[in-house]
C-alpha positions as a Python dict, from the first residue, in 0.01 Angstrom:
ca = {
    (1, 'M'): (0, 0, 0),
    (2, 'A'): (45, 164, 372),
    (3, 'E'): (-139, -7, 635),
    (4, 'V'): (-449, 138, 791),
    (5, 'I'): (-499, 174, 1129),
    (6, 'A'): (-836, 322, 1268),
    (7, 'F'): (-801, 635, 1513),
    (8, 'P'): (-663, 638, 1791),
    (9, 'N'): (-333, 543, 1711),
    (10, 'E'): (-4, 680, 1766),
    (11, 'I'): (-53, 893, 1481),
    (12, 'A'): (-353, 1082, 1613),
    (13, 'A'): (-151, 1092, 1971),
    (14, 'Q'): (125, 1250, 1827),
    (15, 'L'): (-69, 1482, 1609),
    (16, 'E'): (-278, 1599, 1925),
    (17, 'T'): (42, 1680, 2114),
    (18, 'L'): (148, 1910, 1849),
    (19, 'A'): (-171, 2088, 1826),
    (20, 'D'): (-150, 2138, 2202),
    (21, 'R'): (218, 2264, 2155),
    (22, 'A'): (106, 2483, 1864),
    (23, 'R'): (-191, 2637, 2116),
    (24, 'N'): (77, 2709, 2374),
    (25, 'A'): (292, 2859, 2119),
    (26, 'E'): (547, 2639, 2181),
    (27, 'I'): (548, 2594, 1759),
    (28, 'T'): (520, 2880, 1545),
    (29, 'G'): (566, 2692, 1217),
    (30, 'V'): (531, 2347, 1060),
    (31, 'I'): (579, 2100, 763),
    (32, 'V'): (376, 1806, 739),
    (33, 'G'): (374, 1494, 521),
    (34, 'V'): (108, 1242, 485),
    (35, 'I'): (91, 908, 338),
    (36, 'R'): (-273, 847, 252),
    (37, 'S'): (-440, 530, 289),
    (38, 'D'): (-448, 530, -136),
    (39, 'G'): (-54, 553, -125),
    (40, 'R'): (-26, 927, -255),
    (41, 'I'): (145, 1208, -71),
    (42, 'E'): (35, 1517, 14),
    (43, 'T'): (255, 1797, 195),
    (44, 'I'): (146, 2140, 373),
    (45, 'S'): (338, 2397, 549),
    (46, 'I'): (190, 2665, 792),
    (47, 'G'): (319, 2948, 964),
    (48, 'A'): (693, 2907, 783),
    (49, 'N'): (876, 3128, 568),
    (50, 'L'): (1108, 2991, 279),
    (51, 'Y'): (1391, 3008, 487),
    (52, 'E'): (1232, 2812, 779),
    (53, 'R'): (1075, 2552, 548),
    (54, 'G'): (1422, 2480, 404),
    (55, 'T'): (1556, 2478, 746),
    (56, 'M'): (1329, 2208, 853),
    (57, 'I'): (1360, 2015, 540),
    (58, 'T'): (1735, 2001, 613),
    (59, 'A'): (1698, 1912, 975),
    (60, 'L'): (1443, 1610, 833),
    (61, 'Q'): (1748, 1542, 545),
    (62, 'D'): (2000, 1497, 815),
    (63, 'A'): (1795, 1277, 1062),
    (64, 'R'): (1742, 1050, 760),
    (65, 'T'): (2096, 1025, 678),
    (66, 'V'): (2191, 942, 1014),
    (67, 'A'): (1874, 685, 1055),
    (68, 'L'): (2006, 529, 713),
    (69, 'I'): (2389, 530, 901),
    (70, 'D'): (2244, 365, 1223),
    (71, 'E'): (2071, 89, 978),
    (72, 'I'): (2365, 25, 775),
    (73, 'I'): (2578, -8, 1085),
    (74, 'I'): (2341, -233, 1283),
    (75, 'E'): (2334, -462, 1000),
    (76, 'G'): (2678, -482, 964),
    (77, 'E'): (2725, -609, 1306),
}
């Protein structure tokens, strides 16, 4: 199960930064996935059409692949 950290924390700080950026119209769409303290996962999409959601999901998958490759390279050294 995930570690529960009381607010304020880094998660809250990042969400506040994103909220500020959205208020300034720097962000027009978002996909959020969260891991709840009970281990369940929730997702929500706001302000993004089907194409934009697909593009964001692909970008997340690409970032995951790069992180995995970095992890393999670091462990292989």
